[in-house]
JSON list of C-alpha atoms in Angstrom, two decimals:
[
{"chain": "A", "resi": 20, "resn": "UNK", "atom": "CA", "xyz": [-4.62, -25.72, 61.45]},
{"chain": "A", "resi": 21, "resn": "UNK", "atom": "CA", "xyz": [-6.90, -26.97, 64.07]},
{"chain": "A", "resi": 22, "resn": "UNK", "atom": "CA", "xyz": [-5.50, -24.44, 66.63]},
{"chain": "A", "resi": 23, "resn": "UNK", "atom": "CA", "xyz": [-6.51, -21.60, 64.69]},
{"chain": "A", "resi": 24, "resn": "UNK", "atom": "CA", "xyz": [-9.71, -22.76, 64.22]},
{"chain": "A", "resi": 25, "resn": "UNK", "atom": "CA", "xyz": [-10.03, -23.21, 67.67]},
{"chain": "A", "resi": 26, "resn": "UNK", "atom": "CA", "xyz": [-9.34, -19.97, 68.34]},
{"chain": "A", "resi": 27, "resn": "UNK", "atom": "CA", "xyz": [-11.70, -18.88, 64.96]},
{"chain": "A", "resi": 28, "resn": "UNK", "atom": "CA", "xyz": [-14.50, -20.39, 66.97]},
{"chain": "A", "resi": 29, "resn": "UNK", "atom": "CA", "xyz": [-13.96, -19.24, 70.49]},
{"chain": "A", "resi": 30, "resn": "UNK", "atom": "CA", "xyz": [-13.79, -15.47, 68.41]},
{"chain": "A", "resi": 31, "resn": "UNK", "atom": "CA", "xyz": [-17.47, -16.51, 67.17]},
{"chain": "A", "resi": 32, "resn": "UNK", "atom": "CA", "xyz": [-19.01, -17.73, 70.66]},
{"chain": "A", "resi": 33, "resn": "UNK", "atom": "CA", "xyz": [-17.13, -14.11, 71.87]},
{"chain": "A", "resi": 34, "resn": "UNK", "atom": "CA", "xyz": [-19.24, -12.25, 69.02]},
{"chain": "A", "resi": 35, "resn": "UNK", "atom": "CA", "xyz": [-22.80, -14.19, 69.74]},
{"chain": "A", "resi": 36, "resn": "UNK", "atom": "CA", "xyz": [-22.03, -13.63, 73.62]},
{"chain": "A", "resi": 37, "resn": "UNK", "atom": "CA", "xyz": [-21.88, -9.71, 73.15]},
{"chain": "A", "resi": 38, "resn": "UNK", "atom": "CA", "xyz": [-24.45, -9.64, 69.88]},
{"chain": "A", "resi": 39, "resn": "UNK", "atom": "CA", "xyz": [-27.12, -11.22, 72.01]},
{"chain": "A", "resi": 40, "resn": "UNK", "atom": "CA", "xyz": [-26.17, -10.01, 75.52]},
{"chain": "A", "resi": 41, "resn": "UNK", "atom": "CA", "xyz": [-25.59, -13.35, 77.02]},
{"chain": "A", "resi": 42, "resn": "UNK", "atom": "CA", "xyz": [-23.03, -14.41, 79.50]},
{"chain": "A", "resi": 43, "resn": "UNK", "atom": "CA", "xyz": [-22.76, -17.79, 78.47]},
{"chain": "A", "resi": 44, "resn": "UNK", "atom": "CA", "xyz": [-24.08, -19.85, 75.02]},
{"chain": "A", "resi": 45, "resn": "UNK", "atom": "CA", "xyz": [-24.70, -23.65, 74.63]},
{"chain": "A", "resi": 46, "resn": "UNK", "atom": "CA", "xyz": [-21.75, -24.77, 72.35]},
{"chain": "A", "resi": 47, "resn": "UNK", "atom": "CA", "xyz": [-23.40, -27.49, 69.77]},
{"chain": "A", "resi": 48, "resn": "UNK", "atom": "CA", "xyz": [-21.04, -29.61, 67.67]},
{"chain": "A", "resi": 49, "resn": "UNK", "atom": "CA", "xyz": [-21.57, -31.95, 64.82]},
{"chain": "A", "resi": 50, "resn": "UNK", "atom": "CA", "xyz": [-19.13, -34.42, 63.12]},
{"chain": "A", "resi": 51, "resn": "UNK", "atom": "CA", "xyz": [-16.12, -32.38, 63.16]},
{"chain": "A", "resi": 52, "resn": "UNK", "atom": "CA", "xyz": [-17.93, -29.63, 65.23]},
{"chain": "A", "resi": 53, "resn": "UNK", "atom": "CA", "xyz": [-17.53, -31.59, 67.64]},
{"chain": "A", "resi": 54, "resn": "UNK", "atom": "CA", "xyz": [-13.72, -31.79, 67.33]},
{"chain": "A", "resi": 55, "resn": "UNK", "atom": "CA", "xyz": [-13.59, -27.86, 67.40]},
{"chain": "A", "resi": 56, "resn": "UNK", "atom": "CA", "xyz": [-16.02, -27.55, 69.92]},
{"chain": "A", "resi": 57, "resn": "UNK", "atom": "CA", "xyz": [-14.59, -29.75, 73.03]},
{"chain": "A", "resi": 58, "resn": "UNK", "atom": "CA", "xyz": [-11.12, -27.75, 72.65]},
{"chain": "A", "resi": 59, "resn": "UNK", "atom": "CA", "xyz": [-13.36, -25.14, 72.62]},
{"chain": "A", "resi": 60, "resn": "UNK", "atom": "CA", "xyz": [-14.85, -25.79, 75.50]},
{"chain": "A", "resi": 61, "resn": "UNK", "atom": "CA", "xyz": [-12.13, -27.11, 77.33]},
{"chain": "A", "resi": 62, "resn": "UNK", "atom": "CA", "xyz": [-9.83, -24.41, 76.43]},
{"chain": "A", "resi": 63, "resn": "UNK", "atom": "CA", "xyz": [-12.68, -21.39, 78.02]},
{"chain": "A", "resi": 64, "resn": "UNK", "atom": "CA", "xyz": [-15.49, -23.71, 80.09]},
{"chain": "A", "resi": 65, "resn": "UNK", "atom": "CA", "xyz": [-16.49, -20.86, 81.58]},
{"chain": "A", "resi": 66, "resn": "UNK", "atom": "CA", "xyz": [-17.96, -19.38, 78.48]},
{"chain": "A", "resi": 67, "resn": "UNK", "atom": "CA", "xyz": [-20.79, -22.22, 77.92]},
{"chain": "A", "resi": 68, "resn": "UNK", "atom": "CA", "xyz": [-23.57, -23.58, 80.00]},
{"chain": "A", "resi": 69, "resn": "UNK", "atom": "CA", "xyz": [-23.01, -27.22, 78.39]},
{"chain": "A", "resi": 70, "resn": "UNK", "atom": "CA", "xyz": [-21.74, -28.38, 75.78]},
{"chain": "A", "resi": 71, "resn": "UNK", "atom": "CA", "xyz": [-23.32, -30.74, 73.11]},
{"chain": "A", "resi": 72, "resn": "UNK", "atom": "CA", "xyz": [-22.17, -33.33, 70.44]},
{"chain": "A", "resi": 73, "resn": "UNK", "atom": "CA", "xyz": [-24.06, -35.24, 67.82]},
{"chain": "A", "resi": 74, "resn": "UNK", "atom": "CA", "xyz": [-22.36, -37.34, 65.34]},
{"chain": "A", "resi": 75, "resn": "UNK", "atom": "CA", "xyz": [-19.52, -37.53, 67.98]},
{"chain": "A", "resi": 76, "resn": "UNK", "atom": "CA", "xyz": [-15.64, -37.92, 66.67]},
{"chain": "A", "resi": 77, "resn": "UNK", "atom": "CA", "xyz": [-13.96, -39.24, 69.10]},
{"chain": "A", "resi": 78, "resn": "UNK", "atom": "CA", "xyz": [-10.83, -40.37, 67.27]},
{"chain": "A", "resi": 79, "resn": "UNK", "atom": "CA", "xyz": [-9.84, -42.04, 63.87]},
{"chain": "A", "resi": 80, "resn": "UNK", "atom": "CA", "xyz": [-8.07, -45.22, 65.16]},
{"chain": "A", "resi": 81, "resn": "UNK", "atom": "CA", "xyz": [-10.79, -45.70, 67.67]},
{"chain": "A", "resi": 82, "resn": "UNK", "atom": "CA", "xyz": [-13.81, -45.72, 64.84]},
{"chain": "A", "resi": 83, "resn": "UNK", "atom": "CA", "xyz": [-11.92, -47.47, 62.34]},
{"chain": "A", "resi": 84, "resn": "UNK", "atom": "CA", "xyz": [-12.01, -51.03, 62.92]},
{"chain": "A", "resi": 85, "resn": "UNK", "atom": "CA", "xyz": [-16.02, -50.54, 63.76]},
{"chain": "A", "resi": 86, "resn": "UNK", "atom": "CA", "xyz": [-16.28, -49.30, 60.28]},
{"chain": "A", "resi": 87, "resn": "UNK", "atom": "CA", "xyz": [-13.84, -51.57, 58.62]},
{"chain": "A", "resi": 88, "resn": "UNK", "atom": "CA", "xyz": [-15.74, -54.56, 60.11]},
{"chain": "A", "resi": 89, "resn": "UNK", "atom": "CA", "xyz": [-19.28, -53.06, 59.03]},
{"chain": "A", "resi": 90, "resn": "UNK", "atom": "CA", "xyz": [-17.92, -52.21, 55.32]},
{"chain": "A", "resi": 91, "resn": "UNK", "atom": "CA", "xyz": [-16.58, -55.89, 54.92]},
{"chain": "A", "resi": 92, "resn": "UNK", "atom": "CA", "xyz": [-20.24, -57.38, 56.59]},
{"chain": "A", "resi": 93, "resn": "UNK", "atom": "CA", "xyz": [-22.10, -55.52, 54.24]},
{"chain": "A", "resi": 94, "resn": "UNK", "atom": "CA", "xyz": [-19.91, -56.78, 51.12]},
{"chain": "A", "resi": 95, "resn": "UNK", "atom": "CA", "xyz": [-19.76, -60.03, 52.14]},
{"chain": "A", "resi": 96, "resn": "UNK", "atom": "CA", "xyz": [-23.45, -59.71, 52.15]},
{"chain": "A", "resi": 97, "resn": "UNK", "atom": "CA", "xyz": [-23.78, -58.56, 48.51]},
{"chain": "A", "resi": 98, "resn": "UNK", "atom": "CA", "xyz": [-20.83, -60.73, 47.37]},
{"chain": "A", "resi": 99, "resn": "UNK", "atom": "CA", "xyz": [-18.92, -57.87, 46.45]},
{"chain": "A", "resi": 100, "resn": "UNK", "atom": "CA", "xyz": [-15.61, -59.65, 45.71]},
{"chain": "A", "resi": 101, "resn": "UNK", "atom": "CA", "xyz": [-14.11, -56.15, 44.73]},
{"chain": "A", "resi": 102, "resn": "UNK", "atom": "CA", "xyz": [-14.68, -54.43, 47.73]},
{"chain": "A", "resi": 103, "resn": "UNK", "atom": "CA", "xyz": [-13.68, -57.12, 50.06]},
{"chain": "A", "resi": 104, "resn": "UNK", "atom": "CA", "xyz": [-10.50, -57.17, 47.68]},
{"chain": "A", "resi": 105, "resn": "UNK", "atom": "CA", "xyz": [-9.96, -53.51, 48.62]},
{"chain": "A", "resi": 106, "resn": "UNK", "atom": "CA", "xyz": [-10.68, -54.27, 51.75]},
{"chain": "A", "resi": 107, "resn": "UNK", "atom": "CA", "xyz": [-7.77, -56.60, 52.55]},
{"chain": "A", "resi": 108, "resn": "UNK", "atom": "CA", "xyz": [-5.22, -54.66, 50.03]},
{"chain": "A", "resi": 109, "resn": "UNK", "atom": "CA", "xyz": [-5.72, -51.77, 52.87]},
{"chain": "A", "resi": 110, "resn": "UNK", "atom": "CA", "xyz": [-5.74, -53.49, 55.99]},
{"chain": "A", "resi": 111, "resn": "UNK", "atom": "CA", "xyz": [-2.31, -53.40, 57.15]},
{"chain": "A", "resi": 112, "resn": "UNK", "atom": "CA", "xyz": [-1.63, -49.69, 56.41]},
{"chain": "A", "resi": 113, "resn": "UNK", "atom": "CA", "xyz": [-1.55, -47.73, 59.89]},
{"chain": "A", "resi": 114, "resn": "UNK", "atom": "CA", "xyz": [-4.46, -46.08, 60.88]},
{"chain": "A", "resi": 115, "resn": "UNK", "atom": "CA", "xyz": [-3.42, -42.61, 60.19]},
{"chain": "A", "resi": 116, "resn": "UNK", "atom": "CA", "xyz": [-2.95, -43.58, 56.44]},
{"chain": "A", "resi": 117, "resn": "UNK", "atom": "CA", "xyz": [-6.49, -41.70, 55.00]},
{"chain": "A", "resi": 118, "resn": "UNK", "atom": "CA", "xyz": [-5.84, -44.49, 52.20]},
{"chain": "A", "resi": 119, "resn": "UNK", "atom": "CA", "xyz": [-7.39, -47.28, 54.42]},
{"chain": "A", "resi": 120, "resn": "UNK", "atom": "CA", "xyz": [-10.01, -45.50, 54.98]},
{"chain": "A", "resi": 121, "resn": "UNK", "atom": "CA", "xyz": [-11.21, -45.53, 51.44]},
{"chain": "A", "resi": 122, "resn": "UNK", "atom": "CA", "xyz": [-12.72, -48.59, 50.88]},
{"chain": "A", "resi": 123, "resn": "UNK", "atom": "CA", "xyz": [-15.00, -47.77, 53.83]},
{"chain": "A", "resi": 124, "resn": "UNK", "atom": "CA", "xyz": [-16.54, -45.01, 52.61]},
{"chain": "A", "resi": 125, "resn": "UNK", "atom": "CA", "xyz": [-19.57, -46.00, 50.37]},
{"chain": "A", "resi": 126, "resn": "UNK", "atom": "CA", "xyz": [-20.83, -47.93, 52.84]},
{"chain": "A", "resi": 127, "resn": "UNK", "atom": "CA", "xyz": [-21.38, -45.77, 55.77]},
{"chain": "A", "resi": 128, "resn": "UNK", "atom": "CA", "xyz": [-23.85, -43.57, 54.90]},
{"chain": "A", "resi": 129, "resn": "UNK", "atom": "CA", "xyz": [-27.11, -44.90, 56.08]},
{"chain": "A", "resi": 130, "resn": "UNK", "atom": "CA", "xyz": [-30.51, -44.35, 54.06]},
{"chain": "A", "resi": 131, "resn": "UNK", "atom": "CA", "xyz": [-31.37, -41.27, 55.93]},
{"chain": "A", "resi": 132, "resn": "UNK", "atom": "CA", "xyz": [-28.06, -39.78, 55.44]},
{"chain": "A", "resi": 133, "resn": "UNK", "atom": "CA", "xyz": [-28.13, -40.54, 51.45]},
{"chain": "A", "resi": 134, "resn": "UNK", "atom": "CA", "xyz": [-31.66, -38.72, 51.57]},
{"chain": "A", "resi": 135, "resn": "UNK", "atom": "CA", "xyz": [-30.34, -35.79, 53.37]},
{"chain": "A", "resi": 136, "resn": "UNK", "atom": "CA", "xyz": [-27.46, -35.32, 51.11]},
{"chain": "A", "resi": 137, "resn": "UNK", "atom": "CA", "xyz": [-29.34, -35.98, 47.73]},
{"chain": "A", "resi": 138, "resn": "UNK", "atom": "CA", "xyz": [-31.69, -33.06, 49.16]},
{"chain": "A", "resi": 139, "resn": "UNK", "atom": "CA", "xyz": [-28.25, -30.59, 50.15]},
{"chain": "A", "resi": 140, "resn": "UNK", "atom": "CA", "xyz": [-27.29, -31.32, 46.20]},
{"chain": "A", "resi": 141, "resn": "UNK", "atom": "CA", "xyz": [-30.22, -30.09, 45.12]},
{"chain": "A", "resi": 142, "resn": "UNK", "atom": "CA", "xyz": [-31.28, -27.02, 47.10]},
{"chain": "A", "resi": 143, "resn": "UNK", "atom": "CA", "xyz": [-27.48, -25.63, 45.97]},
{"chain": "A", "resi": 144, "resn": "UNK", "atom": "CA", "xyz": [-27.39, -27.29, 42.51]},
{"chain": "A", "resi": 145, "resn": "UNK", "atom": "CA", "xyz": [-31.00, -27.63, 41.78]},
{"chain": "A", "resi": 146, "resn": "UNK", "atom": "CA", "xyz": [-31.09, -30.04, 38.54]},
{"chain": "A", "resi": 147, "resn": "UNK", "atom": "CA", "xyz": [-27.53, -31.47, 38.63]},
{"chain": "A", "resi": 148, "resn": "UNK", "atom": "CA", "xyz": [-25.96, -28.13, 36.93]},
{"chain": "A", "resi": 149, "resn": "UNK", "atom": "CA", "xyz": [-21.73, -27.63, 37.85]},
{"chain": "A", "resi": 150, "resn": "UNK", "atom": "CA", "xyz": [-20.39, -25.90, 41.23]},
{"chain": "A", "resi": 151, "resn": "UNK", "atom": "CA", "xyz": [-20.71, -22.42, 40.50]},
{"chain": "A", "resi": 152, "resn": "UNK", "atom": "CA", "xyz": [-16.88, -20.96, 40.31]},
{"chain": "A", "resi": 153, "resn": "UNK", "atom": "CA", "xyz": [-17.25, -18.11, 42.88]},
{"chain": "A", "resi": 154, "resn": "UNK", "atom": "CA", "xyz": [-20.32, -17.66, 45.61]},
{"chain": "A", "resi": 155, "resn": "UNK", "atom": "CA", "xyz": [-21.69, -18.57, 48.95]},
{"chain": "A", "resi": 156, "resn": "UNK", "atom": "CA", "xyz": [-22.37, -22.44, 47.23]},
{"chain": "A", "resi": 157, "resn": "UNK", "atom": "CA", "xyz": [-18.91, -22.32, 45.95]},
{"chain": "A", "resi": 158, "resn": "UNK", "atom": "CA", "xyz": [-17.60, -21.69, 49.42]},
{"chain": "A", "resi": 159, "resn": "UNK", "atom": "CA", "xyz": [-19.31, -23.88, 51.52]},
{"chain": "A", "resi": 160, "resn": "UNK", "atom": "CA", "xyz": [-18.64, -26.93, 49.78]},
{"chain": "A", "resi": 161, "resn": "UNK", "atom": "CA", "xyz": [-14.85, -25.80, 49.35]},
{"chain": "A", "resi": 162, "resn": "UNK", "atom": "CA", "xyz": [-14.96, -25.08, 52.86]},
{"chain": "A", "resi": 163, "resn": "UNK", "atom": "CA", "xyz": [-15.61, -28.46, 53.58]},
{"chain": "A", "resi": 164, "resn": "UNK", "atom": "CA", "xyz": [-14.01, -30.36, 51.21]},
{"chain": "A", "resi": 165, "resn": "UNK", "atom": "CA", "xyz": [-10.58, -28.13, 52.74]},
{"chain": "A", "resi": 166, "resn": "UNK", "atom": "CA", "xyz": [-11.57, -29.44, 56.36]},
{"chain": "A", "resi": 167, "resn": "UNK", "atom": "CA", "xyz": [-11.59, -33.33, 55.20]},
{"chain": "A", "resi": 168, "resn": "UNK", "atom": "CA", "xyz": [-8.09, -32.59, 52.60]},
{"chain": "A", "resi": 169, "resn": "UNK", "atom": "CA", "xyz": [-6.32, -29.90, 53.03]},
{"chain": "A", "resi": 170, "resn": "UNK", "atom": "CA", "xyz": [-2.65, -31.33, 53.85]},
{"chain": "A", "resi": 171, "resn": "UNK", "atom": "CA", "xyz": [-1.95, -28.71, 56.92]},
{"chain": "A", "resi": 172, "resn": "UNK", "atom": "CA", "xyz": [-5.29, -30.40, 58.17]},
{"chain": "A", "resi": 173, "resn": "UNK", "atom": "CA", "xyz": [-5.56, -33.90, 58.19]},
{"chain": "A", "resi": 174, "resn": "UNK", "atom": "CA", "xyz": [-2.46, -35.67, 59.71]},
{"chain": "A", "resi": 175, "resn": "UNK", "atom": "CA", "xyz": [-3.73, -33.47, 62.78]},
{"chain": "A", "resi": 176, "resn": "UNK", "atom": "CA", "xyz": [-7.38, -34.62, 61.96]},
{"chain": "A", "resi": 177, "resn": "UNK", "atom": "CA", "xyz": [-6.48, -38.08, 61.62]},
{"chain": "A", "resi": 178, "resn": "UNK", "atom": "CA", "xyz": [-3.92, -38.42, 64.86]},
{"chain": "A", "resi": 179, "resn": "UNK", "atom": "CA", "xyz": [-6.74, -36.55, 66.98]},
{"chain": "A", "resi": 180, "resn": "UNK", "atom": "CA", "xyz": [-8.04, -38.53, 70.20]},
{"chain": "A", "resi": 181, "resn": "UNK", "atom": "CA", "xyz": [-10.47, -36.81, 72.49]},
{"chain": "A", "resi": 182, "resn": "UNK", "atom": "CA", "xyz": [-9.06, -38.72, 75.17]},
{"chain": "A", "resi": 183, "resn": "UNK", "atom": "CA", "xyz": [-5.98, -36.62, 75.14]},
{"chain": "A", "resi": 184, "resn": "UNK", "atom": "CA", "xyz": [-7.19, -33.64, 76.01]},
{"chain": "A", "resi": 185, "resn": "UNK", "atom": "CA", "xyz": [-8.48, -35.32, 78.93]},
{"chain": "A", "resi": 186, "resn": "UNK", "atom": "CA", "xyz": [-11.46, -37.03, 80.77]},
{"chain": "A", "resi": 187, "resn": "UNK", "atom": "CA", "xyz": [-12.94, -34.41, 82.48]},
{"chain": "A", "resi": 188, "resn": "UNK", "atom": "CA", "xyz": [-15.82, -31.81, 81.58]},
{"chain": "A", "resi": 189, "resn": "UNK", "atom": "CA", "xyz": [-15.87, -28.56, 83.66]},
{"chain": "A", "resi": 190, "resn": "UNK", "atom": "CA", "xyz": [-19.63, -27.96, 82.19]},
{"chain": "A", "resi": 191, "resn": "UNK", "atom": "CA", "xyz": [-22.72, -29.93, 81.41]},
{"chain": "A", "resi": 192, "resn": "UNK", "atom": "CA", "xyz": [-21.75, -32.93, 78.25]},
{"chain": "A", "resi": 193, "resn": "UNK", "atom": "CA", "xyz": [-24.70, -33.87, 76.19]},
{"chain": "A", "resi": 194, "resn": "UNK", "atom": "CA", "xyz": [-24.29, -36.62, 73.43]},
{"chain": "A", "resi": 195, "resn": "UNK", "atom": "CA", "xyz": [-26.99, -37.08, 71.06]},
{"chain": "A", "resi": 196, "resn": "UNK", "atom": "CA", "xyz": [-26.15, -40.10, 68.43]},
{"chain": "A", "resi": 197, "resn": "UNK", "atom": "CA", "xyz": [-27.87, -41.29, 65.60]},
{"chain": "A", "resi": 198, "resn": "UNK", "atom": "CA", "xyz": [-28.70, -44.86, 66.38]},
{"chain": "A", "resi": 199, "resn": "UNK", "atom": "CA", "xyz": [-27.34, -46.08, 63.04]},
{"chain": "A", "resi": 200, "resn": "UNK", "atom": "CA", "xyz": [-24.39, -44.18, 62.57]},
{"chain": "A", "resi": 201, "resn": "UNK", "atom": "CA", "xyz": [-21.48, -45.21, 60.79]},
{"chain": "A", "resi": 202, "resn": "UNK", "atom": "CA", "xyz": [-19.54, -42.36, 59.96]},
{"chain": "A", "resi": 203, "resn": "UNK", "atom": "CA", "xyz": [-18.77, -41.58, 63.49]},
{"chain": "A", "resi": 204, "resn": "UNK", "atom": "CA", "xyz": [-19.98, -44.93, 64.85]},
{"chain": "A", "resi": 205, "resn": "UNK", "atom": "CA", "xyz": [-21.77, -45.09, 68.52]},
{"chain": "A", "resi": 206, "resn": "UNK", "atom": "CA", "xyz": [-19.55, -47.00, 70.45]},
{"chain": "A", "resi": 207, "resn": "UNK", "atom": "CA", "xyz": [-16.67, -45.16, 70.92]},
{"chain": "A", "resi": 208, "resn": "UNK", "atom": "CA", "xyz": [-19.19, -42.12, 71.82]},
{"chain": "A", "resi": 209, "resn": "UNK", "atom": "CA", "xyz": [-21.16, -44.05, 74.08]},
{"chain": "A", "resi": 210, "resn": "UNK", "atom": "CA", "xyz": [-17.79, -45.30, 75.63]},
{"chain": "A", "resi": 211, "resn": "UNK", "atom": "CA", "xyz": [-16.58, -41.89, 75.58]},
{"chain": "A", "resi": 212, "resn": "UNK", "atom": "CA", "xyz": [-19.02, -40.55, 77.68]},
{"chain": "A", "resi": 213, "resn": "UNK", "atom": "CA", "xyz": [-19.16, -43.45, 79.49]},
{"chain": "A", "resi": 214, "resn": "UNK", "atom": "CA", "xyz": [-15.31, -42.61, 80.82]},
{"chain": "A", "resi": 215, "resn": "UNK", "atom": "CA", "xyz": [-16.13, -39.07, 81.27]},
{"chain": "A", "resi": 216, "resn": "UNK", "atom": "CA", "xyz": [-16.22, -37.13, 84.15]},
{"chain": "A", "resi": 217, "resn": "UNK", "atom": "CA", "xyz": [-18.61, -34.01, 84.47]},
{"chain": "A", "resi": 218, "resn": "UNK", "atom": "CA", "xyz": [-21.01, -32.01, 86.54]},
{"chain": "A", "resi": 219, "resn": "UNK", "atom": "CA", "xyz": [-23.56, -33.84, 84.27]},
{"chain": "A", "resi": 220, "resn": "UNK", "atom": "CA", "xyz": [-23.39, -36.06, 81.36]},
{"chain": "A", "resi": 221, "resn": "UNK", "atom": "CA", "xyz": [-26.39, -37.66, 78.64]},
{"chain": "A", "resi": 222, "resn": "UNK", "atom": "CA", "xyz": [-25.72, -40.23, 76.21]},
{"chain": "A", "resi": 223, "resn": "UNK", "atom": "CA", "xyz": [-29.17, -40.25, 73.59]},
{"chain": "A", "resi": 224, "resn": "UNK", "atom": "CA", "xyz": [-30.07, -42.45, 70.80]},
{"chain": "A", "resi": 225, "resn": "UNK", "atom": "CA", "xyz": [-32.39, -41.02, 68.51]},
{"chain": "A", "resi": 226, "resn": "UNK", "atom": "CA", "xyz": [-33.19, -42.41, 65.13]},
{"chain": "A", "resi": 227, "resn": "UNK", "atom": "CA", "xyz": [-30.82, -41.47, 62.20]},
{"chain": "A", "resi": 228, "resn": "UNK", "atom": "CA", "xyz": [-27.65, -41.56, 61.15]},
{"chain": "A", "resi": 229, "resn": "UNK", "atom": "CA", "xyz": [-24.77, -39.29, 60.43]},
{"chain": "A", "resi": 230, "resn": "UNK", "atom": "CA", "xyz": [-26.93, -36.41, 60.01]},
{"chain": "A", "resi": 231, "resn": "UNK", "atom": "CA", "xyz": [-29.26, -36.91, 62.63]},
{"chain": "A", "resi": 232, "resn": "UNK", "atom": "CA", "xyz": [-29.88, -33.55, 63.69]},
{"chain": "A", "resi": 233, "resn": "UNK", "atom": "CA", "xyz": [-30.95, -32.47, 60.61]},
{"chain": "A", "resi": 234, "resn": "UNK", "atom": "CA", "xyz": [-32.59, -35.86, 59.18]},
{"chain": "A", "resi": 235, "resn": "UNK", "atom": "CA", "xyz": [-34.88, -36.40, 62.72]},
{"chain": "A", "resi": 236, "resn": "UNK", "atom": "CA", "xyz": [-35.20, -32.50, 64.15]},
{"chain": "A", "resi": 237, "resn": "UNK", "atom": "CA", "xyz": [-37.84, -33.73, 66.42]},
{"chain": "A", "resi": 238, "resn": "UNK", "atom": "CA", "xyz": [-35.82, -36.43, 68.22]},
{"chain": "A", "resi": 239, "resn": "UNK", "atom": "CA", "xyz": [-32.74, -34.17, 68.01]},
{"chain": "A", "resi": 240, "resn": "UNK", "atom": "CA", "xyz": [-34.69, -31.27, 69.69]},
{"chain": "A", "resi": 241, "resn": "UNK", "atom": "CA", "xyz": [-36.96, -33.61, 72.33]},
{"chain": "A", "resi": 242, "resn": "UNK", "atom": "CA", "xyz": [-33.37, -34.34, 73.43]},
{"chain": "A", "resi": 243, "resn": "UNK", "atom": "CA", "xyz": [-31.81, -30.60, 73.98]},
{"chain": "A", "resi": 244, "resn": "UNK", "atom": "CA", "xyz": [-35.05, -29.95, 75.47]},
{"chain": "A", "resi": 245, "resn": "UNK", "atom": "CA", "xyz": [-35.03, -32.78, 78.59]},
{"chain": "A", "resi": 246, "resn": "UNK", "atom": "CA", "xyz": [-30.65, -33.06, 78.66]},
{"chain": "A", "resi": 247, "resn": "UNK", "atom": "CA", "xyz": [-29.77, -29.33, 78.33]},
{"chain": "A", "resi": 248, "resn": "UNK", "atom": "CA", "xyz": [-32.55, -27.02, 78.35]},
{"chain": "A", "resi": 249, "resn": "UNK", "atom": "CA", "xyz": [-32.35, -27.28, 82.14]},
{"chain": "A", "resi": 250, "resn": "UNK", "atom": "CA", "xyz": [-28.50, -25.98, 82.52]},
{"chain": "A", "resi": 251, "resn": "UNK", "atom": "CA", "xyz": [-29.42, -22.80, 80.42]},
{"chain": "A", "resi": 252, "resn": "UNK", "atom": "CA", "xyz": [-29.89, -20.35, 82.90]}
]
């Protein structure tokens, strides 16, 4: 459950703390990361110099609609009767339902997300061969394919709002967003932060998507360097 693996990665920042000597560490999230990481950090603030989310989730009702709205623009766009049909067969299912979500899904991943992914297939699959059966591959895509399905997991996942743990940081709150987004669209993280209330707060668009961080290192990094380099003391 998500309390455990709270607790799972509070045990980890305890282990880097004493493995590299360090009072506190710079807790980075991504995408659900950064679910796990602010009740990290607001469960044991005093354990991190700031805290820092990319690809922010702030809450399943609240990105909804955004992407419901973009998946039916883009299909109206391509006349894709099907998917609009899907669209509407969907719409009046509570938010909480991960079946309304489904229609939604092919269309969120922007260019530079597809890339990155195609590129993660093939550095663990190389040319299109099966999921091994046992491994450090098998694992890790197991591992996250438990995160998004496992039943003990997402009613919590999908009920989550990072509004009710509160609107206050004790630490340093960096946002860095990929401009275009969809899978955890901007506006509810720029509103987020926006709300917040902390010793110091950032809200950065760099160019991207989903996978930002990984897809544009250079804007991801130019943005740790002037929002949070400066609290790590």
């Amino acid at each position: 459950n998500i309390e455990r693996m709270t607790q799972d990665a509070m045990e980890r920042a305890e282990h880097v703390r004493a493995l590299l000597g360090k009072d506190k560490l710079i807790l980075v999230g991504h995408s659900w990361g950064t679910l796990l990481g602010w009740r990290a950090m607001k469960s044991r603030p005093e354990v991190f110099h700031a805290f820092v989310a990319t690809g922010m989730f702030v809450g399943w009702a609240r990105m909804l609609p955004i992407q419901e709205a973009y998946a039916r623009a883009q299909a109206e766009a391509a006349g894709d009767a099907a998917a609009i049909a899907a669209l509407d067969a969907v719409r009046d299912l509570p938010p909480d339902d991960f079946a309304r979500a489904q229609p939604t899904r092919r269309f969120l991943m922007s260019p530079s997300d597809l890339d990155y992914l195609r590129n993660v297939q093939g550095t663990f699959l190389g040319n299109g061969a099966p999921l091994p059966e046992t491994g450090d591959v098998h694992d890790w895509v197991q591992g996250g394919a438990t995160t998004m399905t496992a039943p003990q997991i997402l009613p919590s996942f999908l009920q989550y709002d990072a509004y009710a743990l509160g609107l206050e940081g004790d630490i340093p709150v960096a946002v860095i967003q990929g401009r275009d987004d969809m899978v955890t669209p901007v506006e509810p993280a720029r509103q987020f932060v926006e709300e917040l209330s902390a010793p110091d707060k950032s809200f950065t668009l760099i160019d991207g998507g989903h996978f930002a961080c990984f897809t544009n290192p250079d804007g991801f990094v130019a943005a740790l360097l002037e929002y949070v380099r400066p609290f790590a003391v």
